[in-house]
PDB file of C-alpha atoms and ligand atoms in Angstrom:
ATOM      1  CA  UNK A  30     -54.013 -98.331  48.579  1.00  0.00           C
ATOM      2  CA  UNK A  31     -50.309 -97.170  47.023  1.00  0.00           C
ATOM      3  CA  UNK A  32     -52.732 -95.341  44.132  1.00  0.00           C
ATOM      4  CA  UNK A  33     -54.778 -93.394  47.477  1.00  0.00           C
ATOM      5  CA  UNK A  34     -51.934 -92.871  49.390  1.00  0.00           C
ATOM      6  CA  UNK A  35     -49.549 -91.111  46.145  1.00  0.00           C
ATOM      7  CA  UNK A  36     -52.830 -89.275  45.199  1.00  0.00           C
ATOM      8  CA  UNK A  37     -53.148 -87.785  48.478  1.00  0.00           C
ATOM      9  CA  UNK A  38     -49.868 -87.012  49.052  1.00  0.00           C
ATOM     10  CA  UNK A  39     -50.703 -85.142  46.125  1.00  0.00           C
ATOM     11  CA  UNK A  40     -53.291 -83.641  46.856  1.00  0.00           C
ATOM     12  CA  UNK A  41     -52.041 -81.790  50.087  1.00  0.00           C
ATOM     13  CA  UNK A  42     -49.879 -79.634  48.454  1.00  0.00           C
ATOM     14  CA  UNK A  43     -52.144 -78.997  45.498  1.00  0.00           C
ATOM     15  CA  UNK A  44     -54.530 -77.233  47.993  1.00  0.00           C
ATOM     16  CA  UNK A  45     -51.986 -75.638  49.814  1.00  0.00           C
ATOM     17  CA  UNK A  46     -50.307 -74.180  46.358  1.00  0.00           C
ATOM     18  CA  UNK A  47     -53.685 -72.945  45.462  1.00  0.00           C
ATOM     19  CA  UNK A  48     -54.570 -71.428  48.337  1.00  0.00           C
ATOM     20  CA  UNK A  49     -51.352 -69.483  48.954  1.00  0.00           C
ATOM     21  CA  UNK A  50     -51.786 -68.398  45.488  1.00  0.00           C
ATOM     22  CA  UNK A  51     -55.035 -66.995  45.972  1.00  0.00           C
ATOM     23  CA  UNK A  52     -54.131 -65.606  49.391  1.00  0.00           C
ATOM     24  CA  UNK A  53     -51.223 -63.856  47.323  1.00  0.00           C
ATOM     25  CA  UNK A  54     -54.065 -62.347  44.804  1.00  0.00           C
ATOM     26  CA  UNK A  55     -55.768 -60.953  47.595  1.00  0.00           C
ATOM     27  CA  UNK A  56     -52.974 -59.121  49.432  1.00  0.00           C
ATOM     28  CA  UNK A  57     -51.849 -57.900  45.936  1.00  0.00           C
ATOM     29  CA  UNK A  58     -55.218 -56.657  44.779  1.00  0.00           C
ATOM     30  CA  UNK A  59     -55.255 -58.998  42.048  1.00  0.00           C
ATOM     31  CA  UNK A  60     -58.929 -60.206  43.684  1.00  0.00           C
ATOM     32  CA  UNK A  61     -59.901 -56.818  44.825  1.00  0.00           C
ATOM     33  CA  UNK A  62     -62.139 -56.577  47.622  1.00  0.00           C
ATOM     34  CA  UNK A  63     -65.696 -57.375  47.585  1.00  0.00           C
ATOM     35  CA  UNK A  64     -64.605 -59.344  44.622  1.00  0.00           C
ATOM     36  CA  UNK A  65     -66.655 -62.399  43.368  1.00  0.00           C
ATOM     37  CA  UNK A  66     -64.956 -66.006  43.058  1.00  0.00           C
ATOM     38  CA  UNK A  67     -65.832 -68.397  40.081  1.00  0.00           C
ATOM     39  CA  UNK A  68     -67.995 -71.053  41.126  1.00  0.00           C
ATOM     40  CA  UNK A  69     -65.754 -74.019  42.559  1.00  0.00           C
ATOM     41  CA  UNK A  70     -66.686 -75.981  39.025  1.00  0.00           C
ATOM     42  CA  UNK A  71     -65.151 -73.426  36.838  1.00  0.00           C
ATOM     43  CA  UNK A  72     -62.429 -72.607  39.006  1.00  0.00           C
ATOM     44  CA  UNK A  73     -61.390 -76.522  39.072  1.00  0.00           C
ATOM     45  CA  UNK A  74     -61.918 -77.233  35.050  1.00  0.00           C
ATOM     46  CA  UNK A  75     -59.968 -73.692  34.786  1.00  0.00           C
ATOM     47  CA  UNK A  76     -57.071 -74.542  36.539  1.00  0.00           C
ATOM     48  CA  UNK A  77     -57.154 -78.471  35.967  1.00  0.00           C
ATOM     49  CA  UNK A  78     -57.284 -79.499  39.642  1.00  0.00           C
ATOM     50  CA  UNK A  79     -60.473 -81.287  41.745  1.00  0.00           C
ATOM     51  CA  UNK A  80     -63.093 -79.695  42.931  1.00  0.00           C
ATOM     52  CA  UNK A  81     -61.847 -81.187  46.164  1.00  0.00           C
ATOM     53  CA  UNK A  82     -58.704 -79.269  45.961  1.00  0.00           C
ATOM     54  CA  UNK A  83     -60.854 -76.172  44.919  1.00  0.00           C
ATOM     55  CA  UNK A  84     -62.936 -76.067  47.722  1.00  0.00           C
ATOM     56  CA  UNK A  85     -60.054 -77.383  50.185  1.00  0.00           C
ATOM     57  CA  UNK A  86     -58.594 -74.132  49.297  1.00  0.00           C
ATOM     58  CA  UNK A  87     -61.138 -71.524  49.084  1.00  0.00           C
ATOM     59  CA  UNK A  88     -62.281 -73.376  53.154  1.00  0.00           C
ATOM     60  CA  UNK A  89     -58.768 -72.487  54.323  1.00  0.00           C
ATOM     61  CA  UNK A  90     -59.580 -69.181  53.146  1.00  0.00           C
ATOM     62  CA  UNK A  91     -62.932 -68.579  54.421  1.00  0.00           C
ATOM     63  CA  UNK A  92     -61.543 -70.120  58.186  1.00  0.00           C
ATOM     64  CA  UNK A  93     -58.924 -67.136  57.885  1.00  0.00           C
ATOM     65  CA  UNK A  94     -61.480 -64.008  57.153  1.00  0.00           C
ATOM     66  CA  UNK A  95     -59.767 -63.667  53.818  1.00  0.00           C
ATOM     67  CA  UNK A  96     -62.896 -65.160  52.222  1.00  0.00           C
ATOM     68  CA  UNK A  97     -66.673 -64.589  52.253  1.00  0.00           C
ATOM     69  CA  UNK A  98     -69.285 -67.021  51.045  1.00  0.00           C
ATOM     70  CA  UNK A  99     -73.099 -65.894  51.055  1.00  0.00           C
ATOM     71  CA  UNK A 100     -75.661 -68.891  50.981  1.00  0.00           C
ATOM     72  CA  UNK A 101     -76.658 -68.893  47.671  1.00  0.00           C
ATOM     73  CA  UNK A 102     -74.920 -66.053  45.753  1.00  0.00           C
ATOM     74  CA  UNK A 103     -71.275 -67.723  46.080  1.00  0.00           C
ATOM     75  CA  UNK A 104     -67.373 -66.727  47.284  1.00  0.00           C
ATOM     76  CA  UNK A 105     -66.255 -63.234  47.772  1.00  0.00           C
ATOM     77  CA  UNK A 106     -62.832 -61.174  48.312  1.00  0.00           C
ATOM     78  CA  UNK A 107     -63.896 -60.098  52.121  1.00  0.00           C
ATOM     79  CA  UNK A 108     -63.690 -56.407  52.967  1.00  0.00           C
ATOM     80  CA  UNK A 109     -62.458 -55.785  56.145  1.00  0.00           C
ATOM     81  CA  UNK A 110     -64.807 -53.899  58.619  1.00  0.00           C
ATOM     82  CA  UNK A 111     -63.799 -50.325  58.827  1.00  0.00           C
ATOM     83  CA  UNK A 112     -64.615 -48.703  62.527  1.00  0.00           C
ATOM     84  CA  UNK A 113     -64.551 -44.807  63.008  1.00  0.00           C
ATOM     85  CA  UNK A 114     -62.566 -44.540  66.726  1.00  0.00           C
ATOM     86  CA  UNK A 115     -65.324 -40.923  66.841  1.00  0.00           C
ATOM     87  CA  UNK A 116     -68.530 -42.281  65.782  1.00  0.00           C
ATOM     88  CA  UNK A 117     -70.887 -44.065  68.705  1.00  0.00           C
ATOM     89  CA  UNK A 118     -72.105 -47.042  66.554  1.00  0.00           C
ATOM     90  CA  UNK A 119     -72.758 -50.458  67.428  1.00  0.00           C
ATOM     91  CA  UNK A 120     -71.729 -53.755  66.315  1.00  0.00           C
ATOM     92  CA  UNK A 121     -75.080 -53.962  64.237  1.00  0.00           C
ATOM     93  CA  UNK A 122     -74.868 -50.311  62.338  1.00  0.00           C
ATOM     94  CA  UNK A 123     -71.610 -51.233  61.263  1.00  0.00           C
ATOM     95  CA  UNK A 124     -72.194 -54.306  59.870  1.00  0.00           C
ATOM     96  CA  UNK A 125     -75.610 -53.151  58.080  1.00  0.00           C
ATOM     97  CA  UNK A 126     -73.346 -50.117  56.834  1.00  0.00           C
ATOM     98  CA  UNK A 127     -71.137 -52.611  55.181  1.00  0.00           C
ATOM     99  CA  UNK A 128     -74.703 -54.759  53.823  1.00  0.00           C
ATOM    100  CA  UNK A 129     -74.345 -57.597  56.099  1.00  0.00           C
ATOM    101  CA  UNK A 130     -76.820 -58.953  58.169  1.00  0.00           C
ATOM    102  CA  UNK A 131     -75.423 -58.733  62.165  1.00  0.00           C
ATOM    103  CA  UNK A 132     -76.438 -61.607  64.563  1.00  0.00           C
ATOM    104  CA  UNK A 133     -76.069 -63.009  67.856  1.00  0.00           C
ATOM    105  CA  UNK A 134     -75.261 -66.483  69.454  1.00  0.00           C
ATOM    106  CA  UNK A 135     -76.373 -65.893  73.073  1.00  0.00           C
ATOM    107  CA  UNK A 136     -73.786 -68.050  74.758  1.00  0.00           C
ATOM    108  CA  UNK A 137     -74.953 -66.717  78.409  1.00  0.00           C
ATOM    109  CA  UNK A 138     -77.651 -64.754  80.009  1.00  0.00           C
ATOM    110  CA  UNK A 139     -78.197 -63.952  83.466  1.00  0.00           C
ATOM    111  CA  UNK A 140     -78.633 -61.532  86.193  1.00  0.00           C
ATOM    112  CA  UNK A 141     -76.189 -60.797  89.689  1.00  0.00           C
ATOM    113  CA  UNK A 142     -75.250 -58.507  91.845  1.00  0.00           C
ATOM    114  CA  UNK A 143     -72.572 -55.956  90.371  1.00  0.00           C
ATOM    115  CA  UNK A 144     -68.854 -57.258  90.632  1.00  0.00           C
ATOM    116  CA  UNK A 145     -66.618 -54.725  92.320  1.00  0.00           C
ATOM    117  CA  UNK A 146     -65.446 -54.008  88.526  1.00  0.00           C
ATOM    118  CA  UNK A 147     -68.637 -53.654  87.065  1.00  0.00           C
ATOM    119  CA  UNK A 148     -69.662 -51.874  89.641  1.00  0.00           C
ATOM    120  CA  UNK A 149     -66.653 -48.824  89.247  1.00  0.00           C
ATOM    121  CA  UNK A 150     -67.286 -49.657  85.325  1.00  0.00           C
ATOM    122  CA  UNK A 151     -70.947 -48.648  85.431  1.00  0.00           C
ATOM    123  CA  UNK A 152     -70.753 -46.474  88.620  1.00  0.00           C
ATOM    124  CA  UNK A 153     -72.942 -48.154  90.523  1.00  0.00           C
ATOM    125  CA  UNK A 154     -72.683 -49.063  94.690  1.00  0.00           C
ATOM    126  CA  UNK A 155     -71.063 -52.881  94.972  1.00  0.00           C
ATOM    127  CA  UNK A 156     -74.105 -55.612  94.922  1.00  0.00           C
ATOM    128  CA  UNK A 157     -76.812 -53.460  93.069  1.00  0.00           C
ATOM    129  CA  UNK A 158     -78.167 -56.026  90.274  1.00  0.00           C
ATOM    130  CA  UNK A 159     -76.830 -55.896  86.991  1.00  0.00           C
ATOM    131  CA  UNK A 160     -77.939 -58.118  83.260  1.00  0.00           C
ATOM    132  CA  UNK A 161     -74.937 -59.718  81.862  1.00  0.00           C
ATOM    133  CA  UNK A 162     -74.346 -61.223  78.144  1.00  0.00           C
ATOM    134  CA  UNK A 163     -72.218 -63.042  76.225  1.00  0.00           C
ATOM    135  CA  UNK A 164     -72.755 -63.151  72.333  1.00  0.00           C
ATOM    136  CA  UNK A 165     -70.728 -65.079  69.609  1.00  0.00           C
ATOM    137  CA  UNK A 166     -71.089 -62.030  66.900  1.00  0.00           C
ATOM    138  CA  UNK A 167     -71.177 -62.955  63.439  1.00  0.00           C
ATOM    139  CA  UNK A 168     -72.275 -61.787  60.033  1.00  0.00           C
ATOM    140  CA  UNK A 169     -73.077 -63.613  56.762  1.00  0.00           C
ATOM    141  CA  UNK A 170     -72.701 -66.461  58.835  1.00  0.00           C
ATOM    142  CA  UNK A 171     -68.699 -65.647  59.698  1.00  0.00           C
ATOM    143  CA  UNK A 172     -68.183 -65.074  63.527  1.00  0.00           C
ATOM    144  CA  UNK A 173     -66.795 -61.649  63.767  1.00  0.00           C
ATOM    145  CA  UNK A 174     -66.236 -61.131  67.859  1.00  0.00           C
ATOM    146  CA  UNK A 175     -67.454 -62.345  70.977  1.00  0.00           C
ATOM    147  CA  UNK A 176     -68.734 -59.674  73.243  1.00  0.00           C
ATOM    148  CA  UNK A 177     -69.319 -59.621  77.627  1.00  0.00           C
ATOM    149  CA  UNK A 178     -71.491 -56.949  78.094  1.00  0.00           C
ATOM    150  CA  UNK A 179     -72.854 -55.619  81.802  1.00  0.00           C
ATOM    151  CA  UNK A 180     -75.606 -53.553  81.881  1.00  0.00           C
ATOM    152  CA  UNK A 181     -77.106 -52.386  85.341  1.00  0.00           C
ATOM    153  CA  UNK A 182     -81.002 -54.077  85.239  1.00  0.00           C
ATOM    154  CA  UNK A 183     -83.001 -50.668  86.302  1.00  0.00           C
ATOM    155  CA  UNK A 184     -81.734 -49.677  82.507  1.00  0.00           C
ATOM    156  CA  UNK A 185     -82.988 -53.247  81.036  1.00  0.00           C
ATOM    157  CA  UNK A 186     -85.453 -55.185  83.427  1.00  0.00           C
ATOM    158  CA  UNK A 187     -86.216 -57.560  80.648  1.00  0.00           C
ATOM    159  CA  UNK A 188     -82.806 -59.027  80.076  1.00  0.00           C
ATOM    160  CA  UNK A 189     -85.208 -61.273  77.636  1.00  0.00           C
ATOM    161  CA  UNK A 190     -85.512 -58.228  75.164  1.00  0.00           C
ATOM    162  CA  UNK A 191     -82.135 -58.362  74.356  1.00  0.00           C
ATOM    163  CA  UNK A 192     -82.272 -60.289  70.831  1.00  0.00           C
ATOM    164  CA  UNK A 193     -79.513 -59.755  68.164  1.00  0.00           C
ATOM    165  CA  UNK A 194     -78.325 -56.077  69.341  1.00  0.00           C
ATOM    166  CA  UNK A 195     -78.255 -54.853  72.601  1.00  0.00           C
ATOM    167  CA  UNK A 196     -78.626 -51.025  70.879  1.00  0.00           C
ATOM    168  CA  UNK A 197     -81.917 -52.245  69.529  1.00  0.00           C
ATOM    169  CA  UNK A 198     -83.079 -53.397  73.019  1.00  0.00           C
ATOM    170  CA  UNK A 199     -82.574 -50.333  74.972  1.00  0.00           C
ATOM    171  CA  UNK A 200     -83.766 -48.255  72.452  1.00  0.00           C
ATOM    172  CA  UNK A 201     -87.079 -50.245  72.617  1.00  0.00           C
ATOM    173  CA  UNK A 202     -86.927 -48.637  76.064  1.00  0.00           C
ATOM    174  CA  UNK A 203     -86.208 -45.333  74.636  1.00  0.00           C
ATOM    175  CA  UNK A 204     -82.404 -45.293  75.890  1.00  0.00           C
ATOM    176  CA  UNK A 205     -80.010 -44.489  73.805  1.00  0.00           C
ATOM    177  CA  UNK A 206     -76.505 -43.913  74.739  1.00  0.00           C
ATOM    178  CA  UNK A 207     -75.051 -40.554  73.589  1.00  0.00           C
ATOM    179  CA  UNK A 208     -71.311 -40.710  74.347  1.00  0.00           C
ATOM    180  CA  UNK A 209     -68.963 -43.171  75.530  1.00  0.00           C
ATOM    181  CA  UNK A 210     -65.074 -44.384  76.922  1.00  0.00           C
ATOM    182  CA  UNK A 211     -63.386 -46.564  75.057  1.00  0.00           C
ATOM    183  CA  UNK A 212     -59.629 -48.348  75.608  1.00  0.00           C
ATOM    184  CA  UNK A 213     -58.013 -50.698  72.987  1.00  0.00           C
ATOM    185  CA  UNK A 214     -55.414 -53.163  73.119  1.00  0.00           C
ATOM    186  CA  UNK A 215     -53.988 -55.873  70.997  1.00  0.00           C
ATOM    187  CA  UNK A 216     -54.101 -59.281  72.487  1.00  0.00           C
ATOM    188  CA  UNK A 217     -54.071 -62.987  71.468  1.00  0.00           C
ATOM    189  CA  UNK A 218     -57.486 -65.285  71.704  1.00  0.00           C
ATOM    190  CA  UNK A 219     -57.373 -67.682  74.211  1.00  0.00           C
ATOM    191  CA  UNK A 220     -57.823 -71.738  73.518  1.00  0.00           C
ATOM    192  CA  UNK A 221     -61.613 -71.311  74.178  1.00  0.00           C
ATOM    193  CA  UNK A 222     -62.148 -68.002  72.554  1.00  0.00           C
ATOM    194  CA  UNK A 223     -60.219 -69.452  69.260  1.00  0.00           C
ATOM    195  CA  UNK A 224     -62.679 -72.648  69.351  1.00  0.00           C
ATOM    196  CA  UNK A 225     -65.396 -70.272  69.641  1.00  0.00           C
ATOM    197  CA  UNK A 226     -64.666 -68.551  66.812  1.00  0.00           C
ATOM    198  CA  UNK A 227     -63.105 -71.105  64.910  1.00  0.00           C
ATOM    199  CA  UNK A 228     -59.779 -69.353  64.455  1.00  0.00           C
ATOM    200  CA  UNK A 229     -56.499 -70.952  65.971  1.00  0.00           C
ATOM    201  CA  UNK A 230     -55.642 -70.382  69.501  1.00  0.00           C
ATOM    202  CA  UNK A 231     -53.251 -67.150  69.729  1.00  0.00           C
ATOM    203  CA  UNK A 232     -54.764 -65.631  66.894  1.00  0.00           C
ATOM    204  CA  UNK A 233     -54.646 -61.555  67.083  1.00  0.00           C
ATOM    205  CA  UNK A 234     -57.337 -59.379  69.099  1.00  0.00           C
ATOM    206  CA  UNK A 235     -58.862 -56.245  69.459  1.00  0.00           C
ATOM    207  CA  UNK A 236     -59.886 -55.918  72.897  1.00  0.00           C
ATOM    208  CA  UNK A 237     -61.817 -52.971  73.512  1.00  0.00           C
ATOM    209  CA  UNK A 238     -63.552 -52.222  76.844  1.00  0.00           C
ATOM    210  CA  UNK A 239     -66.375 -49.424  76.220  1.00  0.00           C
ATOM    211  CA  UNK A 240     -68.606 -47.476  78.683  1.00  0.00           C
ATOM    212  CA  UNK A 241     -71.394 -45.682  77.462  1.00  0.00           C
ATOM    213  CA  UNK A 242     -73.212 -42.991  79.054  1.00  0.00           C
ATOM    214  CA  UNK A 243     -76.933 -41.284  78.920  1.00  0.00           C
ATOM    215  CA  UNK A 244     -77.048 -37.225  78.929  1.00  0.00           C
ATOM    216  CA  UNK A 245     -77.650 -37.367  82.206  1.00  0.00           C
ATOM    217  CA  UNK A 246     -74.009 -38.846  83.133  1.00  0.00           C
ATOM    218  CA  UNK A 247     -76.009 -42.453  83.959  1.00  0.00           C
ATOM    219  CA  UNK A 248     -73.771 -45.634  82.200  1.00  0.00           C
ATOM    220  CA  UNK A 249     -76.059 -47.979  80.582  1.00  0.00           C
ATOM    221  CA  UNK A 250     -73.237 -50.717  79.614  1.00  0.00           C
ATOM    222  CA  UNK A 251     -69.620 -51.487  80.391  1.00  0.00           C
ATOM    223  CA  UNK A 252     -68.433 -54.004  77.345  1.00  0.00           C
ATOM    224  CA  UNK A 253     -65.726 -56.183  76.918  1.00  0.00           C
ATOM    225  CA  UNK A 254     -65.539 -56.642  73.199  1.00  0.00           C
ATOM    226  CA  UNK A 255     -62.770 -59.096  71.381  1.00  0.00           C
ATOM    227  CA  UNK A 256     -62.597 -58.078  68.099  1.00  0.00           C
ATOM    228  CA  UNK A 257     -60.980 -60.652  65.298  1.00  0.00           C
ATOM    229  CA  UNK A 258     -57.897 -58.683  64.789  1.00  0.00           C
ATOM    230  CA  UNK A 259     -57.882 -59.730  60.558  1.00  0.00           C
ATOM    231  CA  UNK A 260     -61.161 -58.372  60.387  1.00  0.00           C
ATOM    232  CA  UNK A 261     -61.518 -54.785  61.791  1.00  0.00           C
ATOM    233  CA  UNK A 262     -59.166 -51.650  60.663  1.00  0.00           C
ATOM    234  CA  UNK A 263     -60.085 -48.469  63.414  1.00  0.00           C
ATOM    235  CA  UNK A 264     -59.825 -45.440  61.745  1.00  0.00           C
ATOM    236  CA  UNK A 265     -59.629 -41.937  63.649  1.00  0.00           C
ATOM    237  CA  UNK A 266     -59.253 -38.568  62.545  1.00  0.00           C
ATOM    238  CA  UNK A 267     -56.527 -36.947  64.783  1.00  0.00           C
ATOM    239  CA  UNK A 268     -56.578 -32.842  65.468  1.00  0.00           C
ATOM    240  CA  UNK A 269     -53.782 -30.823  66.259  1.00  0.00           C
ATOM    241  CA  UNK A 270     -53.468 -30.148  69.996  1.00  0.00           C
TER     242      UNK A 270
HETATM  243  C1  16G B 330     -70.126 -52.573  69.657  1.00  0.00           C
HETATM  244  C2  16G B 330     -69.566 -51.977  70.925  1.00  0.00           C
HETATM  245  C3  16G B 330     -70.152 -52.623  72.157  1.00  0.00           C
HETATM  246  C4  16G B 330     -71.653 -52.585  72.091  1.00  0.00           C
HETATM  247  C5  16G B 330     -72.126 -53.237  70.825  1.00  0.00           C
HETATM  248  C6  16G B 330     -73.619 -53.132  70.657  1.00  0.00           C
HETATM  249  C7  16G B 330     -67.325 -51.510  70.109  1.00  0.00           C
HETATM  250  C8  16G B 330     -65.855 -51.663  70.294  1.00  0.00           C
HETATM  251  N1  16G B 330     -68.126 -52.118  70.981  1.00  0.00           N
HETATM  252  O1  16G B 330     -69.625 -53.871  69.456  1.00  0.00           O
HETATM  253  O2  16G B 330     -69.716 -51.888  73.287  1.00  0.00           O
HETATM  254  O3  16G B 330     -72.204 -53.256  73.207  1.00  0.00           O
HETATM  255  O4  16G B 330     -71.537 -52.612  69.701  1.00  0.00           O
HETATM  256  O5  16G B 330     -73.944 -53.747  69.443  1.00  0.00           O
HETATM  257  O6  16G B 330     -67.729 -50.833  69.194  1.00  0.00           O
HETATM  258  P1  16G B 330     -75.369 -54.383  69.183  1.00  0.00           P
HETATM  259  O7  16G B 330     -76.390 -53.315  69.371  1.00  0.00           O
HETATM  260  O8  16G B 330     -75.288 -54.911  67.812  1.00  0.00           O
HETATM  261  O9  16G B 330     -75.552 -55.479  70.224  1.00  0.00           O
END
């Protein structure tokens, strides 16, 4: 038991010193992005620790963005997802532009009348009926954001047809939004939004609220979008008044 307990004690910090260390490499661009790991075997004999400590390390890692692993193809220096402020794109296109696959956890689903916010927010009169989601976002199996989006039901009847992107389902119904508002702020994640997205609570957020509009001035959603604020850089280019 004295043999467990001075080999764990050793053990803590082992992880922790690697994982600092690599943490360091990545913020230095010694592991440059996109960047692939050694496997966890080579990485242990290399540096004469366990593969407990290995993978102890690169898990910390992974839990704080800094870190992708892809089933099957191993551990990677993660990029983090560039957003033009100009460019109307969705959650999905921007992932797929980076080659990750974009998916949605479906945490709710229903259908009410409009709120007196949604109903300002998608310019509708208070109690007309509108779909509402909320979707655990991830990619390559990381959870990314969570997302509330309203969307008033004459635009999607079938609230059913909304699968992994909401663009995808109204464009099915030959909608697709052409402009849209959109307000930012930094905030923290809440207890349950942090255990949703397996970050720790007060964790930084990009909260961005987004109305999107048809041609014909008609708003098809009004999102509330929480962003993992170590993930996403929004980039805009600025004009001279
Ligand atoms: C983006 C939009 C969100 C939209 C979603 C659709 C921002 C800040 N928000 O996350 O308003 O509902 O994309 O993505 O860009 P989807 O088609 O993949 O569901």
């Amino acid at each position: 038991a004295e043999f467990r307990r001075q080999a764990d004690a050793h053990r803590a910090p082992a992880y922790q010193h690697l994982r600092r260390a690599l943490q360091h490499a990545i913020e230095h661009g010694v592991l440059g992005i996109g960047q692939a790991l050694p496997p966890e075997r080579e990485l242990a004999a290399l540096l004469g620790l366990s593969r407990v400590t290995v993978r102890k390390a690169i898990g910390g890692l992974v839990a704080d963005g800094l870190l992708l692993q892809r089933q099957g193809s191993g551990t990677f220096v993660a990029e983090r997802i560039v957003k033009s402020s100009s460019q109307l794109t969705s959650f999905s296109d921007d992932l797929r532009a980076r080659g990750l696959d974009p998916k949605s956890v479906m945490l709710e689903r229903g259908i009410g009348a409009a709120t007196p916010e949604e109903a300002m927010a998608l310019n509708l009169s208070p109690g007309v009926q509108v779909a509402r989601f909320h979707r655990l976002r991830t990619a390559a199996g990381q959870p990314l954001a969570l997302e509330r989006s309203s969307v008033p039901l004459a635009v999607l009847p079938d609230p059913t047809l909304l699968r992994d992107s909401l663009y995808e389902a109204l464009a099915l119904r030959g909608i697709r939004p052409t402009r849209a508002l959109q307000r930012l702020r930094a905030i923290a994640f809440d207890a349950e939004q942090a255990r949703l997205l397996g970050l720790p609570e007060g964790s930084p957020c990009l909260f961005i609220e987004r109305r999107a509009f048809l041609d014909d001035g008609r708003v098809v959603e009004f999102t509330r979008s929480f962003y993992r604020g170590d993930a996403y850089d929004f980039v805009a280019e600025l004009h001279a008044p």
